[in-house]
């Protein structure tokens, strides 16, 4: 019976269209909010800075946004070395201070002295200077 078959197709196609449109609308919204991740080359990172970025993404990214001042668990680190003082603690934005904070931790932030070698630390600082 072809007419019954048609009726079924029309009835199911309309809701499916709406589901599809809703999914697309959400995808578009999400794309606006979350910027596409740039490659190391697009960011112009050299080998050491790229190594630092990997460490950052593994150890720091879950609590600190690298390319936004927006806070996560900790403050965003965009432009961390562009100002004279760190935004939250007001400590001088120097390699010495930042190294201390990363090694020993601060408040809710864990220390990384056991996890990061001296070389890791150098690579990480090199990357932080690009933010
Ligand atoms: C579990 C979450 C967490 C992780 C992981 C973490 N941090 Fe933090 N970080 C924080 C919090 C919370 C603070 C604020 C501490 C305070 O002053 O009370 C902070 C503070 C800082 C500050 C000082 C900011 C300011 O304005 O004073 C720096 C720099 C920093 N973190 C760098 C790093 C780096 C680099 C890493 C990776 C090696 C890292 N953090 C990993 C949570 C984290």
PDB file of C-alpha atoms and ligand atoms in Angstrom:
ATOM      1  CA  UNK A   1       0.000   0.000   0.000  1.00  0.00           C
ATOM      2  CA  UNK A   2       2.006   2.998  -1.235  1.00  0.00           C
ATOM      3  CA  UNK A   3      -0.171   5.728   0.334  1.00  0.00           C
ATOM      4  CA  UNK A   4       0.379   4.382   3.837  1.00  0.00           C
ATOM      5  CA  UNK A   5       4.106   4.230   3.197  1.00  0.00           C
ATOM      6  CA  UNK A   6       4.066   7.875   2.119  1.00  0.00           C
ATOM      7  CA  UNK A   7       2.156   8.975   5.186  1.00  0.00           C
ATOM      8  CA  UNK A   8       4.810   7.354   7.360  1.00  0.00           C
ATOM      9  CA  UNK A   9       7.621   9.080   5.517  1.00  0.00           C
ATOM     10  CA  UNK A  10       6.049  12.539   5.807  1.00  0.00           C
ATOM     11  CA  UNK A  11       5.287  12.116   9.492  1.00  0.00           C
ATOM     12  CA  UNK A  12       8.820  11.076  10.394  1.00  0.00           C
ATOM     13  CA  UNK A  13      10.634  13.466   8.113  1.00  0.00           C
ATOM     14  CA  UNK A  14       9.333  16.649   9.758  1.00  0.00           C
ATOM     15  CA  UNK A  15      10.496  15.894  13.307  1.00  0.00           C
ATOM     16  CA  UNK A  16      13.833  14.674  11.929  1.00  0.00           C
ATOM     17  CA  UNK A  17      14.255  18.013  10.161  1.00  0.00           C
ATOM     18  CA  UNK A  18      13.742  19.858  13.434  1.00  0.00           C
ATOM     19  CA  UNK A  19      16.168  17.621  15.281  1.00  0.00           C
ATOM     20  CA  UNK A  20      18.734  18.264  12.558  1.00  0.00           C
ATOM     21  CA  UNK A  21      18.177  22.025  12.654  1.00  0.00           C
ATOM     22  CA  UNK A  22      18.513  22.072  16.444  1.00  0.00           C
ATOM     23  CA  UNK A  23      21.761  20.112  16.331  1.00  0.00           C
ATOM     24  CA  UNK A  24      23.151  22.492  13.709  1.00  0.00           C
ATOM     25  CA  UNK A  25      22.137  25.538  15.740  1.00  0.00           C
ATOM     26  CA  UNK A  26      23.932  24.209  18.808  1.00  0.00           C
ATOM     27  CA  UNK A  27      27.002  23.311  16.784  1.00  0.00           C
ATOM     28  CA  UNK A  28      27.117  26.877  15.402  1.00  0.00           C
ATOM     29  CA  UNK A  29      26.827  28.348  18.894  1.00  0.00           C
ATOM     30  CA  UNK A  30      29.576  26.067  20.206  1.00  0.00           C
ATOM     31  CA  UNK A  31      31.844  27.037  17.308  1.00  0.00           C
ATOM     32  CA  UNK A  32      31.473  30.733  18.190  1.00  0.00           C
ATOM     33  CA  UNK A  33      32.375  30.145  21.803  1.00  0.00           C
ATOM     34  CA  UNK A  34      35.274  27.723  21.459  1.00  0.00           C
ATOM     35  CA  UNK A  35      37.861  29.040  19.072  1.00  0.00           C
ATOM     36  CA  UNK A  36      39.570  26.485  16.866  1.00  0.00           C
ATOM     37  CA  UNK A  37      42.856  25.361  18.383  1.00  0.00           C
ATOM     38  CA  UNK A  38      45.780  26.914  16.542  1.00  0.00           C
ATOM     39  CA  UNK A  39      48.755  24.811  15.504  1.00  0.00           C
ATOM     40  CA  UNK A  40      52.252  25.496  16.867  1.00  0.00           C
ATOM     41  CA  UNK A  41      53.215  26.866  13.441  1.00  0.00           C
ATOM     42  CA  UNK A  42      50.238  29.238  13.328  1.00  0.00           C
ATOM     43  CA  UNK A  43      51.282  30.545  16.737  1.00  0.00           C
ATOM     44  CA  UNK A  44      54.846  30.957  15.429  1.00  0.00           C
ATOM     45  CA  UNK A  45      56.333  28.791  18.184  1.00  0.00           C
ATOM     46  CA  UNK A  46      59.918  27.596  17.955  1.00  0.00           C
ATOM     47  CA  UNK A  47      60.850  24.043  19.062  1.00  0.00           C
ATOM     48  CA  UNK A  48      61.425  24.966  22.709  1.00  0.00           C
ATOM     49  CA  UNK A  49      58.214  26.990  22.951  1.00  0.00           C
ATOM     50  CA  UNK A  50      56.284  24.128  21.329  1.00  0.00           C
ATOM     51  CA  UNK A  51      57.738  21.705  23.891  1.00  0.00           C
ATOM     52  CA  UNK A  52      56.636  24.119  26.608  1.00  0.00           C
ATOM     53  CA  UNK A  53      53.173  24.255  25.107  1.00  0.00           C
ATOM     54  CA  UNK A  54      52.867  20.475  25.429  1.00  0.00           C
ATOM     55  CA  UNK A  55      53.807  20.677  29.093  1.00  0.00           C
ATOM     56  CA  UNK A  56      51.351  23.530  29.557  1.00  0.00           C
ATOM     57  CA  UNK A  57      48.530  21.598  27.907  1.00  0.00           C
ATOM     58  CA  UNK A  58      49.221  18.535  30.052  1.00  0.00           C
ATOM     59  CA  UNK A  59      49.814  20.224  33.401  1.00  0.00           C
ATOM     60  CA  UNK A  60      48.354  23.734  33.414  1.00  0.00           C
ATOM     61  CA  UNK A  61      45.598  23.996  30.798  1.00  0.00           C
ATOM     62  CA  UNK A  62      42.880  22.419  32.906  1.00  0.00           C
ATOM     63  CA  UNK A  63      43.127  25.315  35.382  1.00  0.00           C
ATOM     64  CA  UNK A  64      44.496  28.220  33.317  1.00  0.00           C
ATOM     65  CA  UNK A  65      43.281  29.531  29.930  1.00  0.00           C
ATOM     66  CA  UNK A  66      46.379  30.321  27.840  1.00  0.00           C
ATOM     67  CA  UNK A  67      44.741  32.698  25.342  1.00  0.00           C
ATOM     68  CA  UNK A  68      42.119  34.360  27.498  1.00  0.00           C
ATOM     69  CA  UNK A  69      42.112  36.379  30.695  1.00  0.00           C
ATOM     70  CA  UNK A  70      38.972  34.461  31.679  1.00  0.00           C
ATOM     71  CA  UNK A  71      39.470  32.513  34.899  1.00  0.00           C
ATOM     72  CA  UNK A  72      39.088  28.740  35.149  1.00  0.00           C
ATOM     73  CA  UNK A  73      40.250  27.277  38.462  1.00  0.00           C
ATOM     74  CA  UNK A  74      43.098  29.768  38.345  1.00  0.00           C
ATOM     75  CA  UNK A  75      43.396  33.096  36.497  1.00  0.00           C
ATOM     76  CA  UNK A  76      43.788  33.162  32.701  1.00  0.00           C
ATOM     77  CA  UNK A  77      47.461  33.519  31.780  1.00  0.00           C
ATOM     78  CA  UNK A  78      47.048  35.482  28.553  1.00  0.00           C
ATOM     79  CA  UNK A  79      49.698  38.198  28.475  1.00  0.00           C
ATOM     80  CA  UNK A  80      51.225  36.987  31.754  1.00  0.00           C
ATOM     81  CA  UNK A  81      54.554  38.687  30.976  1.00  0.00           C
ATOM     82  CA  UNK A  82      53.020  41.735  29.289  1.00  0.00           C
ATOM     83  CA  UNK A  83      52.264  43.399  32.600  1.00  0.00           C
ATOM     84  CA  UNK A  84      54.708  44.142  35.395  1.00  0.00           C
ATOM     85  CA  UNK A  85      52.725  42.276  38.043  1.00  0.00           C
ATOM     86  CA  UNK A  86      50.730  39.050  38.057  1.00  0.00           C
ATOM     87  CA  UNK A  87      47.009  39.790  37.954  1.00  0.00           C
ATOM     88  CA  UNK A  88      45.897  37.803  40.987  1.00  0.00           C
ATOM     89  CA  UNK A  89      48.764  37.770  43.478  1.00  0.00           C
ATOM     90  CA  UNK A  90      50.299  41.092  42.426  1.00  0.00           C
ATOM     91  CA  UNK A  91      53.740  39.464  42.521  1.00  0.00           C
ATOM     92  CA  UNK A  92      56.282  40.680  39.935  1.00  0.00           C
ATOM     93  CA  UNK A  93      55.814  38.959  36.566  1.00  0.00           C
ATOM     94  CA  UNK A  94      59.349  37.575  36.391  1.00  0.00           C
ATOM     95  CA  UNK A  95      60.756  34.139  35.595  1.00  0.00           C
ATOM     96  CA  UNK A  96      61.951  33.860  39.205  1.00  0.00           C
ATOM     97  CA  UNK A  97      58.473  34.425  40.691  1.00  0.00           C
ATOM     98  CA  UNK A  98      56.668  32.278  38.145  1.00  0.00           C
ATOM     99  CA  UNK A  99      59.194  29.473  38.652  1.00  0.00           C
ATOM    100  CA  UNK A 100      58.613  29.643  42.414  1.00  0.00           C
ATOM    101  CA  UNK A 101      54.843  29.485  41.964  1.00  0.00           C
ATOM    102  CA  UNK A 102      55.041  26.534  39.578  1.00  0.00           C
ATOM    103  CA  UNK A 103      57.545  24.639  41.727  1.00  0.00           C
ATOM    104  CA  UNK A 104      55.892  25.215  45.101  1.00  0.00           C
ATOM    105  CA  UNK A 105      52.245  25.812  44.161  1.00  0.00           C
ATOM    106  CA  UNK A 106      50.044  28.484  45.642  1.00  0.00           C
ATOM    107  CA  UNK A 107      46.657  28.278  47.362  1.00  0.00           C
ATOM    108  CA  UNK A 108      44.612  25.704  45.424  1.00  0.00           C
ATOM    109  CA  UNK A 109      47.387  25.208  42.896  1.00  0.00           C
ATOM    110  CA  UNK A 110      49.597  22.131  43.384  1.00  0.00           C
ATOM    111  CA  UNK A 111      53.398  22.386  43.165  1.00  0.00           C
ATOM    112  CA  UNK A 112      55.193  20.789  40.225  1.00  0.00           C
ATOM    113  CA  UNK A 113      58.730  20.415  41.610  1.00  0.00           C
ATOM    114  CA  UNK A 114      58.465  16.609  41.412  1.00  0.00           C
ATOM    115  CA  UNK A 115      56.875  16.521  37.972  1.00  0.00           C
ATOM    116  CA  UNK A 116      58.909  19.032  35.967  1.00  0.00           C
ATOM    117  CA  UNK A 117      62.643  18.834  35.319  1.00  0.00           C
ATOM    118  CA  UNK A 118      64.808  21.963  35.028  1.00  0.00           C
ATOM    119  CA  UNK A 119      64.587  21.571  31.242  1.00  0.00           C
ATOM    120  CA  UNK A 120      60.771  21.260  31.380  1.00  0.00           C
ATOM    121  CA  UNK A 121      60.692  24.441  33.422  1.00  0.00           C
ATOM    122  CA  UNK A 122      62.798  26.313  30.851  1.00  0.00           C
ATOM    123  CA  UNK A 123      60.553  25.103  28.018  1.00  0.00           C
ATOM    124  CA  UNK A 124      57.429  26.040  29.950  1.00  0.00           C
ATOM    125  CA  UNK A 125      58.721  29.555  30.664  1.00  0.00           C
ATOM    126  CA  UNK A 126      59.658  29.977  26.991  1.00  0.00           C
ATOM    127  CA  UNK A 127      56.060  29.183  26.066  1.00  0.00           C
ATOM    128  CA  UNK A 128      54.563  31.419  28.770  1.00  0.00           C
ATOM    129  CA  UNK A 129      56.520  34.328  27.280  1.00  0.00           C
ATOM    130  CA  UNK A 130      54.574  33.872  24.020  1.00  0.00           C
ATOM    131  CA  UNK A 131      51.161  34.285  25.692  1.00  0.00           C
TER     132      UNK A 131
HETATM  133  C1  LIG B   1      44.489  22.416  39.912  1.00  0.00           C
HETATM  134  C2  LIG B   1      44.491  23.684  39.206  1.00  0.00           C
HETATM  135  C3  LIG B   1      45.815  24.309  38.812  1.00  0.00           C
HETATM  136  C4  LIG B   1      46.834  23.757  38.046  1.00  0.00           C
HETATM  137  C5  LIG B   1      46.928  22.338  37.497  1.00  0.00           C
HETATM  138  C6  LIG B   1      47.794  24.812  37.859  1.00  0.00           C
HETATM  139  N1  LIG B   1      47.386  25.949  38.492  1.00  0.00           N
HETATM  140 FE1  LIG B   1      48.339  27.737  38.518  1.00  0.00          FE
HETATM  141  N2  LIG B   1      46.990  28.465  39.836  1.00  0.00           N
HETATM  142  C7  LIG B   1      45.843  27.814  40.242  1.00  0.00           C
HETATM  143  C8  LIG B   1      45.152  28.648  41.214  1.00  0.00           C
HETATM  144  C9  LIG B   1      43.850  28.292  41.915  1.00  0.00           C
HETATM  145  C10 LIG B   1      45.931  29.821  41.362  1.00  0.00           C
HETATM  146  C11 LIG B   1      45.675  30.989  42.297  1.00  0.00           C
HETATM  147  C12 LIG B   1      46.467  30.727  43.574  1.00  0.00           C
HETATM  148  C13 LIG B   1      46.283  31.786  44.624  1.00  0.00           C
HETATM  149  O1  LIG B   1      46.973  32.817  44.539  1.00  0.00           O
HETATM  150  O2  LIG B   1      45.465  31.559  45.508  1.00  0.00           O
HETATM  151  C14 LIG B   1      47.075  29.669  40.463  1.00  0.00           C
HETATM  152  C15 LIG B   1      48.060  30.630  40.298  1.00  0.00           C
HETATM  153  C16 LIG B   1      49.026  30.606  39.303  1.00  0.00           C
HETATM  154  C17 LIG B   1      49.902  31.694  38.960  1.00  0.00           C
HETATM  155  C18 LIG B   1      49.919  33.068  39.620  1.00  0.00           C
HETATM  156  C19 LIG B   1      48.849  33.928  38.971  1.00  0.00           C
HETATM  157  C20 LIG B   1      48.697  35.280  39.579  1.00  0.00           C
HETATM  158  O3  LIG B   1      48.103  36.141  38.896  1.00  0.00           O
HETATM  159  O4  LIG B   1      49.140  35.504  40.706  1.00  0.00           O
HETATM  160  C21 LIG B   1      50.672  31.280  37.925  1.00  0.00           C
HETATM  161  C22 LIG B   1      51.763  32.067  37.202  1.00  0.00           C
HETATM  162  C23 LIG B   1      50.301  29.922  37.632  1.00  0.00           C
HETATM  163  N3  LIG B   1      49.289  29.537  38.474  1.00  0.00           N
HETATM  164  C24 LIG B   1      50.867  29.144  36.642  1.00  0.00           C
HETATM  165  C25 LIG B   1      50.604  27.792  36.473  1.00  0.00           C
HETATM  166  C26 LIG B   1      51.335  26.946  35.566  1.00  0.00           C
HETATM  167  C27 LIG B   1      52.445  27.402  34.626  1.00  0.00           C
HETATM  168  C28 LIG B   1      50.824  25.672  35.714  1.00  0.00           C
HETATM  169  C29 LIG B   1      51.278  24.396  35.046  1.00  0.00           C
HETATM  170  C30 LIG B   1      52.627  23.960  35.366  1.00  0.00           C
HETATM  171  C31 LIG B   1      49.730  25.750  36.701  1.00  0.00           C
HETATM  172  N4  LIG B   1      49.651  27.036  37.132  1.00  0.00           N
HETATM  173  C32 LIG B   1      48.958  24.684  37.098  1.00  0.00           C
HETATM  174  C33 LIG B   1      45.414  26.572  39.840  1.00  0.00           C
HETATM  175  C34 LIG B   1      46.185  25.667  39.090  1.00  0.00           C
END
